[in-house]
């Protein structure tokens, strides 16, 4: 073996600094992308990073060679498939329930009503997580419960994430099964209700699934830009009056949005109202059992 001479200490420091700077700049390029900015050009990179266009071009080409960027046109790039692979690994480690449940618990703690996390299975809303409320009189539910999507708040929030053709495919008949006198009984009325949900960002169940029970739900968005889950709170109609539901809806939507952001969602998908700007105040009429004047005492 020949003699080996280690590099000088100064050379090590310089090499390390060069590698760190290049890596930092590469990450800065990836951070330039957003839901509203799907394509980034070499000129943009050079200006925002304060480097020469030749350096920007080399950095982008390096990221593209590793699959993190894809050349869209001359001098322009989009995000590459390697990021989707890394995202799927993260999603596999952080499953839906583990990410969303902490926010559902906060919602239940504030409101006292029973909370649910649900996903859509064809025309059925499947409950995958339940957090019991703290009111003495409250709804009792369980994980694995199946509810017709068209007459439950969480189900309608999920259906609102589908396109009109997808809804028509799942409901080929004009009439829908009726559970109570308040249940939506036609697909035409259901489509109108789903349009309202997309405008407001919240879904209501005014005794449509079960007489005496009211629920409020909001969609939980996926990083891919769809609706793949919803959270809701449910309680007796005498406590969850129509006026109070309007106030509770703001809280449900706030916690659903926080859960969406925890999943990596950067912006509300097109067709939905803008994300809540700030946390709504807790209503002063929500009191724990045992407090003076509480209706459950």
Backbone as numpy.savetxt, mean C-alpha at the origin, in Angstrom:
# Nx Ny Nz CAx CAy CAz Cx Cy Cz
57.48 -18.79 -6.31 56.65 -17.59 -6.31 57.52 -16.35 -6.31
57.09 -15.34 -7.06 57.85 -14.10 -7.07 57.55 -13.27 -5.84
58.41 -12.34 -5.61 58.20 -11.44 -4.48 56.98 -10.55 -4.73
56.25 -10.29 -3.63 55.07 -9.41 -3.73 55.29 -8.18 -2.88
55.08 -7.02 -3.46 55.27 -5.77 -2.74 53.92 -5.12 -2.53
53.47 -4.94 -1.28 52.17 -4.33 -1.04 52.15 -2.89 -1.49
50.99 -2.38 -1.88 50.91 -0.98 -2.27 51.12 -0.08 -1.06
51.45 1.17 -1.32 51.67 2.11 -0.23 50.37 2.43 0.47
50.48 2.91 1.70 49.28 3.25 2.46 48.48 4.33 1.76
49.19 5.31 1.20 48.50 6.38 0.50 47.73 5.87 -0.68
48.32 4.91 -1.41 47.63 4.33 -2.56 46.37 3.60 -2.16
46.41 2.91 -1.00 45.22 2.20 -0.51 44.09 3.18 -0.24
44.41 4.28 0.44 43.38 5.25 0.78 42.75 5.84 -0.47
43.60 6.15 -1.46 43.08 6.76 -2.67 42.16 5.79 -3.42
42.60 4.52 -3.49 41.79 3.51 -4.19 40.46 3.33 -3.49
40.51 3.28 -2.14 39.26 3.10 -1.39 38.32 4.26 -1.60
38.86 5.47 -1.60 38.01 6.64 -1.82 37.37 6.61 -3.20
38.16 6.21 -4.22 37.62 6.16 -5.58 36.47 5.17 -5.67
36.64 3.99 -5.05 35.59 2.98 -5.10 34.34 3.49 -4.41
34.47 4.11 -3.24 33.32 4.60 -2.48 32.60 5.71 -3.25
33.33 6.62 -3.81 32.72 7.71 -4.57 31.95 7.16 -5.77
32.55 6.23 -6.49 31.88 5.65 -7.66 30.62 4.90 -7.25
30.70 4.17 -6.14 29.52 3.43 -5.68 28.42 4.40 -5.25
28.81 5.45 -4.54 27.84 6.44 -4.08 27.14 7.11 -5.27
27.92 7.40 -6.29 27.33 8.03 -7.48 26.39 7.07 -8.20
26.76 5.80 -8.22 25.87 4.82 -8.84 24.54 4.72 -8.11
24.60 4.75 -6.79 23.36 4.71 -6.00 22.55 5.99 -6.19
23.25 7.12 -6.31 22.55 8.39 -6.56 21.79 8.34 -7.88
22.35 7.67 -8.87 21.67 7.54 -10.17 20.38 6.75 -9.99
20.44 5.65 -9.26 19.23 4.84 -9.03 18.17 5.64 -8.27
18.62 6.50 -7.35 17.68 7.30 -6.56 17.00 8.39 -7.40
17.51 8.65 -8.59 16.89 9.66 -9.45 15.56 9.18 -10.02
15.35 7.88 -10.04 14.11 7.33 -10.60 12.99 7.42 -9.57
11.76 7.61 -10.05 10.58 7.66 -9.20 9.37 7.27 -10.03
8.19 7.26 -9.39 6.97 6.92 -10.11 6.68 7.93 -11.22
7.14 9.16 -11.03 6.91 10.21 -12.03 8.10 10.41 -12.97
9.15 9.66 -12.72 10.36 9.81 -13.54 10.90 8.42 -13.87
10.40 7.86 -14.95 10.75 6.49 -15.33 11.98 6.41 -16.23
12.35 7.54 -16.86 13.50 7.58 -17.76 14.44 8.69 -17.31
15.74 8.38 -17.26 16.76 9.36 -16.87 17.83 9.39 -17.95
18.23 10.59 -18.34 19.23 10.74 -19.39 20.62 11.05 -18.84
21.62 10.85 -19.69 23.01 11.12 -19.30 23.19 12.58 -18.90
22.56 13.48 -19.65 22.67 14.90 -19.31 22.09 15.18 -17.92
20.94 14.55 -17.60 20.34 14.72 -16.28 21.30 14.24 -15.19
21.92 13.08 -15.43 22.84 12.51 -14.44 24.02 13.45 -14.21
24.58 13.95 -15.29 25.74 14.84 -15.18 25.40 16.10 -14.40
24.24 16.67 -14.69 23.84 17.91 -14.01 23.57 17.68 -12.53
22.82 16.62 -12.21 22.42 16.40 -10.81 23.57 15.91 -9.94
24.52 15.19 -10.54 25.65 14.69 -9.77 26.85 15.63 -9.84
26.77 16.63 -10.73 27.88 17.58 -10.85 29.13 16.96 -11.43
28.97 16.09 -12.45 30.11 15.42 -13.07 30.06 15.63 -14.58
31.16 15.28 -15.27 31.19 15.38 -16.72 30.27 14.34 -17.36
29.76 14.65 -18.54 28.88 13.72 -19.23 29.59 12.40 -19.53
30.89 12.45 -19.79 31.62 11.21 -20.06 31.63 10.30 -18.83
31.79 10.91 -17.64 31.75 10.12 -16.39 30.35 9.57 -16.15
29.34 10.39 -16.40 27.96 9.95 -16.25 27.66 8.79 -17.18
28.16 8.86 -18.40 27.93 7.80 -19.38 28.57 6.50 -18.93
29.81 6.57 -18.38 30.49 5.36 -17.91 29.75 4.74 -16.72
29.28 5.58 -15.80 28.55 5.07 -14.64 27.26 4.37 -15.08
26.52 5.00 -15.97 25.26 4.40 -16.44 25.52 3.11 -17.19
26.58 3.08 -18.00 26.90 1.87 -18.75 27.29 0.73 -17.81
27.99 1.05 -16.71 28.37 0.04 -15.73 27.13 -0.55 -15.05
26.19 0.32 -14.65 24.95 -0.15 -14.04 24.13 -0.99 -15.02
24.15 -0.60 -16.29 23.41 -1.36 -17.30 24.03 -2.73 -17.51
25.35 -2.81 -17.48 26.02 -4.09 -17.69 25.71 -5.08 -16.57
25.38 -4.56 -15.38 25.04 -5.41 -14.25 23.54 -5.66 -14.13
22.74 -5.08 -15.02 21.30 -5.32 -15.02 20.49 -4.35 -14.18
21.14 -3.31 -13.64 20.41 -2.35 -12.80 19.75 -1.25 -13.64
20.25 -1.03 -14.86 19.63 -0.10 -15.79 19.47 -0.77 -17.14
18.59 -0.22 -17.96 18.40 -0.70 -19.32 18.38 0.53 -20.23
19.13 0.46 -21.34 19.14 1.57 -22.29 17.78 1.67 -22.97
17.13 2.84 -22.83 15.82 3.04 -23.43 15.93 3.63 -24.82
16.85 4.55 -25.00 17.13 5.19 -26.28 18.50 5.84 -26.15
18.93 6.50 -27.18 20.26 7.11 -27.14 20.40 8.05 -25.96
21.29 7.68 -25.03 21.56 8.54 -23.89 20.53 8.50 -22.78
19.54 7.60 -22.85 18.49 7.50 -21.84 18.40 6.09 -21.28
18.05 6.00 -20.00 18.00 4.70 -19.32 16.73 4.58 -18.48
16.28 3.33 -18.31 15.21 2.99 -17.38 15.76 1.97 -16.38
15.01 1.71 -15.33 15.44 0.73 -14.33 15.47 -0.67 -14.94
16.43 -1.47 -14.50 16.63 -2.80 -15.07 16.04 -3.93 -14.23
16.04 -5.15 -14.77 15.41 -6.30 -14.12 16.08 -6.75 -12.83
17.37 -6.41 -12.65 18.05 -6.83 -11.44 17.39 -6.27 -10.19
16.86 -5.06 -10.28 16.19 -4.45 -9.14 14.91 -5.20 -8.78
14.20 -5.70 -9.79 12.99 -6.47 -9.53 13.32 -7.76 -8.78
14.45 -8.38 -9.13 14.88 -9.60 -8.44 15.16 -9.30 -6.98
15.89 -8.21 -6.72 16.18 -7.84 -5.33 14.91 -7.49 -4.57
13.98 -6.81 -5.26 12.72 -6.46 -4.62 11.91 -7.67 -4.23
11.92 -8.69 -5.09 11.16 -9.91 -4.78 11.77 -10.65 -3.60
13.09 -10.58 -3.47 13.74 -11.19 -2.30 13.33 -10.49 -1.02
13.25 -9.17 -1.07 12.82 -8.41 0.10 11.37 -8.71 0.43
10.51 -8.78 -0.61 9.10 -9.05 -0.39 8.89 -10.43 0.22
9.72 -11.39 -0.21 9.60 -12.75 0.34 9.96 -12.77 1.82
10.90 -11.91 2.21 11.32 -11.87 3.61 10.32 -11.09 4.46
9.74 -10.07 3.87 8.78 -9.26 4.60 7.39 -9.48 3.99
6.69 -10.50 4.46 5.39 -10.83 3.88 4.36 -9.76 4.26
3.25 -9.80 3.54 2.22 -8.77 3.68 1.78 -8.57 5.12
1.41 -9.64 5.81 0.87 -9.52 7.16 1.88 -8.92 8.13
3.15 -9.31 8.02 4.14 -8.81 8.97 4.39 -7.32 8.79
4.25 -6.82 7.57 4.47 -5.40 7.32 3.26 -4.57 7.71
2.06 -5.06 7.38 0.85 -4.26 7.55 0.29 -4.32 8.97
0.42 -5.46 9.64 -0.22 -5.65 10.94 0.15 -4.59 11.99
1.40 -4.15 12.09 1.69 -3.11 13.09 0.86 -1.85 12.90
0.58 -1.48 11.67 -0.23 -0.29 11.41 -1.71 -0.56 11.71
-2.14 -1.79 11.45 -3.50 -2.17 11.80 -3.69 -2.13 13.32
-2.68 -2.57 14.05 -2.76 -2.52 15.51 -2.87 -1.08 16.02
-2.12 -0.18 15.40 -2.21 1.23 15.79 -3.61 1.77 15.53
-4.18 1.41 14.39 -5.53 1.86 14.05 -6.54 1.36 15.08
-6.43 0.10 15.47 -7.34 -0.48 16.46 -7.14 0.17 17.82
-5.90 0.46 18.16 -5.62 1.10 19.45 -6.29 2.48 19.52
-6.29 3.20 18.41 -6.88 4.54 18.37 -8.39 4.48 18.40
-8.99 3.56 17.63 -10.44 3.54 17.45 -11.18 2.59 18.38
-10.51 1.53 18.82 -11.17 0.53 19.66 -11.97 -0.50 18.89
-12.12 -0.32 17.56 -12.90 -1.24 16.77 -12.04 -2.38 16.24
-12.65 -3.52 15.95 -11.93 -4.69 15.47 -11.36 -4.43 14.07
-10.08 -4.76 13.89 -9.41 -4.51 12.62 -9.19 -5.77 11.82
-9.21 -5.62 10.49 -9.00 -6.75 9.58 -8.00 -6.38 8.48
-7.26 -7.37 8.06 -6.43 -7.28 6.85 -6.94 -8.36 5.91
-7.24 -7.98 4.66 -7.85 -8.93 3.73 -7.18 -8.87 2.37
-7.30 -9.97 1.63 -6.86 -10.05 0.24 -8.03 -10.58 -0.58
-7.96 -10.41 -1.89 -9.05 -10.80 -2.78 -8.77 -12.17 -3.39
-9.77 -13.02 -3.36 -9.72 -14.33 -4.01 -10.94 -14.44 -4.92
-10.78 -14.07 -6.18 -11.86 -14.03 -7.16 -12.92 -13.01 -6.73
-14.05 -13.47 -6.17 -15.09 -12.54 -5.72 -15.27 -12.61 -4.20
-14.25 -13.09 -3.52 -14.32 -13.25 -2.06 -13.18 -12.49 -1.40
-13.50 -11.78 -0.32 -12.48 -11.13 0.50 -12.07 -12.11 1.59
-10.81 -12.46 1.61 -10.30 -13.42 2.59 -9.55 -12.69 3.69
-10.00 -12.83 4.92 -9.34 -12.21 6.06 -8.07 -12.98 6.39
-6.94 -12.30 6.40 -5.67 -12.97 6.71 -5.12 -12.56 8.07
-5.69 -11.50 8.66 -5.25 -11.07 9.99 -6.39 -10.33 10.68
-6.54 -10.58 11.97 -7.56 -9.90 12.78 -6.90 -9.33 14.02
-7.23 -8.09 14.35 -6.79 -7.49 15.60 -8.05 -7.10 16.37
-8.27 -7.73 17.51 -9.48 -7.48 18.29 -9.51 -6.06 18.84
-10.69 -5.45 18.81 -10.87 -4.14 19.39 -10.94 -4.20 20.90
-10.89 -3.03 21.55 -10.92 -3.03 23.01 -12.27 -2.59 23.58
-13.26 -2.31 22.73 -14.60 -2.03 23.25 -15.20 -3.29 23.86
-16.00 -3.11 24.91 -16.67 -4.27 25.52 -17.61 -4.93 24.50
-18.38 -4.12 23.80 -19.24 -4.62 22.73 -18.51 -4.40 21.42
-18.11 -5.47 20.77 -17.32 -5.35 19.56 -17.57 -6.54 18.64
-17.11 -6.41 17.41 -17.24 -7.50 16.45 -16.19 -8.56 16.74
-16.60 -9.83 16.62 -15.66 -10.94 16.79 -15.45 -11.60 15.43
-14.20 -11.78 15.05 -13.89 -12.33 13.74 -12.70 -13.27 13.85
-12.21 -13.78 12.71 -11.11 -14.73 12.74 -10.38 -14.71 11.40
-9.09 -15.07 11.45 -8.30 -15.20 10.23 -8.81 -16.39 9.43
-8.93 -16.21 8.14 -9.46 -17.25 7.27 -10.92 -17.05 6.92
-11.57 -16.08 7.54 -12.98 -15.81 7.25 -13.13 -15.33 5.81
-14.18 -15.82 5.15 -14.46 -15.44 3.77 -15.74 -14.61 3.71
-15.69 -13.49 3.01 -16.84 -12.60 2.88 -17.04 -12.25 1.41
-18.30 -12.21 0.95 -18.54 -11.77 -0.43 -17.97 -10.36 -0.63
-17.13 -10.22 -1.64 -16.43 -8.95 -1.83 -17.37 -7.79 -2.11
-18.49 -8.05 -2.79 -19.36 -6.95 -3.22 -20.15 -6.31 -2.09
-20.19 -6.96 -0.92 -20.97 -6.39 0.19 -20.16 -6.25 1.48
-18.85 -6.25 1.37 -18.00 -5.97 2.53 -17.10 -4.79 2.20
-16.80 -3.97 3.17 -15.99 -2.78 2.90 -14.60 -3.16 2.40
-13.99 -4.16 3.04 -12.64 -4.54 2.62 -12.67 -5.18 1.24
-13.75 -5.91 0.92 -13.86 -6.52 -0.40 -14.05 -5.49 -1.49
-14.88 -4.48 -1.22 -15.10 -3.44 -2.23 -13.84 -2.60 -2.44
-13.07 -2.38 -1.38 -11.80 -1.66 -1.54 -10.85 -2.43 -2.45
-10.88 -3.77 -2.35 -10.05 -4.61 -3.20 -10.56 -4.61 -4.64
-11.86 -4.71 -4.81 -12.45 -4.70 -6.15 -12.20 -3.38 -6.86
-12.12 -2.29 -6.10 -11.88 -0.97 -6.70 -10.51 -0.89 -7.35
-9.62 -1.79 -6.99 -8.30 -1.83 -7.60 -8.28 -2.53 -8.94
-9.40 -3.14 -9.35 -9.49 -3.83 -10.63 -10.00 -2.90 -11.71
-9.70 -3.22 -12.95 -10.25 -2.47 -14.08 -11.70 -2.91 -14.30
-12.46 -2.11 -15.03 -13.86 -2.46 -15.33 -13.97 -3.80 -16.04
-13.12 -4.10 -17.03 -13.19 -5.43 -17.66 -12.93 -6.57 -16.69
-12.01 -6.38 -15.74 -11.74 -7.42 -14.76 -12.94 -7.64 -13.84
-13.60 -6.55 -13.45 -14.81 -6.66 -12.63 -15.89 -7.39 -13.40
-16.08 -7.04 -14.67 -17.10 -7.70 -15.50 -16.83 -9.19 -15.65
-15.56 -9.55 -15.74 -15.20 -10.97 -15.87 -15.54 -11.74 -14.61
-15.38 -11.13 -13.46 -15.66 -11.82 -12.19 -17.14 -11.84 -11.86
-17.88 -10.87 -12.43 -19.32 -10.81 -12.19 -20.05 -10.81 -13.53
-20.18 -11.97 -14.17 -20.80 -12.03 -15.51 -22.32 -11.82 -15.49
-22.96 -12.05 -14.34 -24.41 -11.88 -14.25 -24.76 -10.47 -13.79
-25.90 -9.99 -14.20 -26.32 -8.63 -13.84 -26.70 -8.51 -12.36
-27.21 -9.60 -11.79 -27.67 -9.58 -10.40 -26.59 -10.12 -9.46
-26.57 -9.61 -8.23 -25.62 -10.05 -7.22 -26.37 -10.64 -6.03
-25.75 -11.61 -5.32 -26.40 -12.18 -4.13 -26.62 -11.11 -3.07
-27.80 -11.11 -2.47 -28.17 -10.10 -1.48 -28.14 -10.72 -0.09
-27.45 -10.03 0.84 -27.34 -10.50 2.22 -28.30 -9.77 3.16
-28.50 -8.47 2.93 -29.42 -7.68 3.75 -30.18 -6.73 2.83
-31.07 -5.96 3.40 -31.83 -5.00 2.59 -30.93 -3.89 2.06
-29.71 -3.76 2.61 -28.79 -2.70 2.19 -27.75 -3.19 1.18
-27.73 -4.48 0.89 -26.71 -5.03 -0.02 -26.88 -4.51 -1.44
-25.76 -4.19 -2.08 -25.77 -3.83 -3.49 -26.19 -5.06 -4.29
-27.26 -4.93 -5.07 -27.83 -6.11 -5.72 -27.57 -6.26 -7.20
-26.91 -5.27 -7.82 -26.65 -5.36 -9.26 -25.21 -4.96 -9.55
-24.69 -5.48 -10.65 -23.32 -5.15 -11.05 -23.23 -3.68 -11.45
-24.29 -3.15 -12.01 -24.31 -1.74 -12.39 -24.10 -0.84 -11.17
-24.81 -1.15 -10.09 -24.65 -0.37 -8.85 -23.27 -0.60 -8.25
-22.76 -1.82 -8.37 -21.43 -2.12 -7.85 -20.37 -1.29 -8.57
-20.46 -1.21 -9.90 -19.49 -0.41 -10.65 -19.53 1.06 -10.22
-20.73 1.56 -9.99 -20.85 2.95 -9.52 -20.22 3.12 -8.14
-20.40 2.13 -7.28 -19.82 2.18 -5.94 -18.29 2.11 -6.00
-17.75 1.29 -6.88 -16.30 1.17 -7.01 -15.70 2.47 -7.54
-16.42 3.14 -8.44 -15.96 4.44 -8.94 -15.91 5.45 -7.80
-16.93 5.41 -6.90 -16.95 6.32 -5.75 -15.76 6.04 -4.83
-15.45 4.77 -4.64 -14.32 4.39 -3.78 -13.02 4.92 -4.35
-12.85 4.84 -5.65 -11.63 5.36 -6.28 -11.54 6.87 -6.13
-12.68 7.56 -6.10 -12.66 9.01 -5.95 -12.31 9.43 -4.53
-12.80 8.67 -3.55 -12.64 9.06 -2.15 -11.48 8.36 -1.44
-11.10 7.18 -1.93 -10.03 6.43 -1.29 -10.47 5.58 -0.12
-11.78 5.52 0.16 -12.29 4.71 1.27 -13.52 3.95 0.83
-13.76 2.82 1.51 -14.90 1.96 1.22 -15.74 1.79 2.48
-17.06 1.82 2.33 -17.96 1.71 3.47 -18.87 0.49 3.33
-19.20 -0.08 4.46 -20.21 -1.15 4.52 -21.28 -0.69 5.51
-22.41 -0.20 4.98 -23.51 0.26 5.81 -24.52 -0.86 6.00
-24.15 -1.82 6.84 -25.00 -2.97 7.14 -25.33 -3.76 5.87
-24.41 -3.84 4.95 -24.61 -4.57 3.70 -24.30 -6.06 3.84
-23.34 -6.39 4.68 -22.96 -7.79 4.89 -23.77 -8.42 6.01
-24.00 -7.64 7.06 -24.73 -8.14 8.24 -25.49 -6.99 8.89
-26.75 -7.20 9.18 -27.57 -6.16 9.82 -26.97 -5.81 11.18
-26.88 -4.50 11.45 -26.35 -4.05 12.72 -24.84 -3.89 12.74
-24.17 -4.16 11.62 -22.71 -4.07 11.55 -22.30 -3.07 10.47
-21.40 -2.16 10.83 -20.85 -1.22 9.87 -19.32 -1.32 9.85
-18.75 -1.08 8.67 -17.30 -1.22 8.49 -16.77 -0.10 7.60
-15.51 0.23 7.81 -14.80 1.20 6.97 -13.48 0.57 6.55
-13.15 0.67 5.25 -11.91 0.08 4.74 -11.20 1.03 3.81
-9.92 0.75 3.57 -9.13 1.50 2.60 -8.14 0.54 1.95
-7.77 0.79 0.71 -6.83 -0.11 0.03 -5.41 0.05 0.54
-4.68 -1.06 0.50 -3.24 -1.05 0.75 -2.58 -1.30 -0.60
-1.76 -0.36 -1.05 -1.16 -0.45 -2.37 0.11 -1.29 -2.36
0.40 -1.89 -3.50 1.60 -2.69 -3.67 2.68 -1.86 -4.35
3.96 -2.23 -4.20 5.03 -1.49 -4.88 4.89 -1.51 -6.40
4.14 -2.48 -6.92 3.94 -2.57 -8.37 2.87 -1.61 -8.87
2.19 -0.92 -7.96 1.20 0.07 -8.36 -0.23 -0.42 -8.37
-0.51 -1.54 -7.73 -1.87 -2.07 -7.68 -2.42 -2.09 -6.27
-3.59 -2.71 -6.12 -4.22 -2.91 -4.82 -4.25 -4.41 -4.57
-3.47 -4.89 -3.62 -3.46 -6.32 -3.35 -3.88 -6.65 -1.92
-4.31 -5.63 -1.17 -4.78 -5.85 0.20 -5.63 -4.66 0.63
-6.35 -4.84 1.72 -7.10 -3.74 2.32 -7.16 -3.95 3.82
-7.31 -2.83 4.54 -7.52 -2.93 5.99 -8.86 -2.29 6.31
-9.48 -2.76 7.39 -10.79 -2.23 7.77 -10.95 -2.27 9.27
-11.92 -1.49 9.75 -12.38 -1.62 11.13 -13.88 -1.84 11.08
-14.39 -2.63 12.03 -15.81 -2.99 12.05 -16.35 -2.87 13.46
-17.63 -2.46 13.55 -18.25 -2.33 14.86 -19.76 -2.24 14.75
-20.44 -2.25 15.88 -21.91 -2.17 15.86 -22.40 -0.85 15.31
-23.52 -0.90 14.59 -24.06 0.29 13.93 -24.44 1.38 14.92
-24.87 1.01 16.13 -25.27 2.03 17.09 -24.09 2.86 17.57
-22.87 2.33 17.48 -21.69 3.10 17.85 -21.03 3.72 16.61
-20.96 2.94 15.53 -20.40 3.45 14.28 -21.52 4.07 13.46
-21.96 5.25 13.89 -23.02 5.95 13.17 -22.47 6.48 11.85
-23.35 6.92 10.97 -22.92 7.42 9.68 -21.99 8.63 9.83
-22.30 9.52 10.76 -21.45 10.69 10.98 -20.07 10.28 11.47
-20.04 9.32 12.37 -18.76 8.88 12.92 -17.94 8.11 11.87
-18.62 7.41 10.98 -17.91 6.66 9.94 -17.11 7.61 9.05
-17.64 8.79 8.80 -16.92 9.76 7.97 -15.61 10.17 8.63
-15.62 10.27 9.96 -14.41 10.63 10.70 -13.45 9.44 10.75
-13.99 8.25 11.02 -13.17 7.05 11.09 -12.51 6.74 9.75
-13.20 7.08 8.65 -12.66 6.81 7.32 -11.32 7.51 7.12
-11.17 8.70 7.66 -9.91 9.43 7.52 -8.78 8.70 8.25
-9.09 8.14 9.42 -8.08 7.40 10.17 -7.71 6.11 9.45
-8.70 5.39 8.92 -8.43 4.14 8.22 -7.54 4.41 7.01
-7.85 5.44 6.27 -7.08 5.76 5.06 -5.65 6.15 5.42
-5.49 6.88 6.52 -4.15 7.29 6.96 -3.29 6.08 7.27
-3.81 5.13 8.05 -3.02 3.95 8.42 -2.80 3.01 7.23
-3.77 2.95 6.31 -3.58 2.15 5.10 -2.45 2.73 4.25
-2.37 4.05 4.18 -1.31 4.68 3.42 0.04 4.46 4.08
0.11 4.55 5.40 1.36 4.28 6.11 1.83 2.85 5.86
0.87 1.90 5.84 1.22 0.51 5.55 1.74 0.37 4.13
1.13 1.10 3.20 1.58 1.07 1.81 3.01 1.57 1.70
3.31 2.68 2.37 4.67 3.23 2.32 5.68 2.26 2.93
5.27 1.55 3.98 6.16 0.58 4.61 6.50 -0.57 3.66
5.64 -0.78 2.66 5.89 -1.83 1.67 6.74 -1.31 0.51
7.13 -0.05 0.55 7.97 0.50 -0.50 7.24 1.31 -1.53
5.96 1.62 -1.28 5.18 2.42 -2.23 5.63 3.88 -2.14
5.97 4.48 -3.28 6.47 5.85 -3.30 5.38 6.87 -3.61
4.34 6.45 -4.33 3.27 7.38 -4.71 1.97 6.61 -4.90
0.86 7.29 -4.69 -0.45 6.67 -4.92 -0.60 6.37 -6.41
-1.08 5.17 -6.76 -1.25 4.83 -8.18 -2.23 5.78 -8.87
-2.12 5.95 -10.18 -3.06 6.79 -10.92 -4.50 6.33 -10.72
-5.42 7.31 -10.68 -6.83 6.99 -10.51 -7.32 7.05 -9.09
-6.39 7.24 -8.13 -6.76 7.33 -6.72 -6.45 8.74 -6.21
-7.15 9.19 -5.17 -6.86 10.53 -4.64 -5.48 10.60 -4.02
-4.96 11.80 -3.91 -3.62 12.01 -3.35 -3.52 11.44 -1.94
-2.33 11.05 -1.56 -2.11 10.48 -0.23 -2.42 11.49 0.87
-2.89 11.04 2.03 -3.13 11.96 3.15 -1.85 12.70 3.52
-1.98 13.98 3.76 -0.80 14.80 4.05 -0.36 14.69 5.50
-1.31 14.46 6.41 -0.97 14.39 7.82 -1.96 13.51 8.56
-1.55 13.07 9.73 -2.39 12.17 10.52 -3.62 12.91 11.05
-4.82 12.36 10.85 -6.03 13.00 11.39 -6.03 12.90 12.91
-6.60 13.87 13.60 -6.68 13.78 15.06 -7.66 12.70 15.49
-7.38 12.06 16.61 -8.30 11.05 17.14 -9.56 11.74 17.64
-10.74 11.26 17.29 -11.99 11.90 17.73 -12.10 11.92 19.25
-12.63 13.00 19.80 -12.74 13.11 21.26 -13.85 12.23 21.81
-14.70 11.66 20.93 -15.76 10.80 21.45 -15.33 9.35 21.61
-14.08 9.03 21.27 -13.58 7.67 21.48 -12.97 7.59 22.86
-13.60 6.83 23.74 -13.12 6.66 25.11 -13.09 5.18 25.44
-12.09 4.78 26.20 -11.99 3.37 26.61 -13.08 3.03 27.60
-13.54 1.77 27.62 -14.53 1.35 28.63 -14.03 1.63 30.04
-14.93 2.05 30.90 -14.56 2.38 32.25 -14.50 3.87 32.49
-14.33 4.64 31.37 -14.31 6.09 31.50 -15.71 6.60 31.77
-15.81 7.66 32.50 -17.10 8.23 32.85 -17.88 8.57 31.59
-19.11 8.13 31.53 -19.97 8.45 30.39 -19.78 7.56 29.20
-18.85 6.57 29.28 -18.64 5.69 28.13 -19.88 4.83 27.88
-20.31 4.66 26.63 -21.55 3.91 26.34 -21.47 2.44 26.72
-20.27 1.88 26.84 -20.14 0.47 27.21 -20.15 0.24 28.73
-20.15 1.33 29.53 -20.11 1.16 30.98 -21.51 1.04 31.54
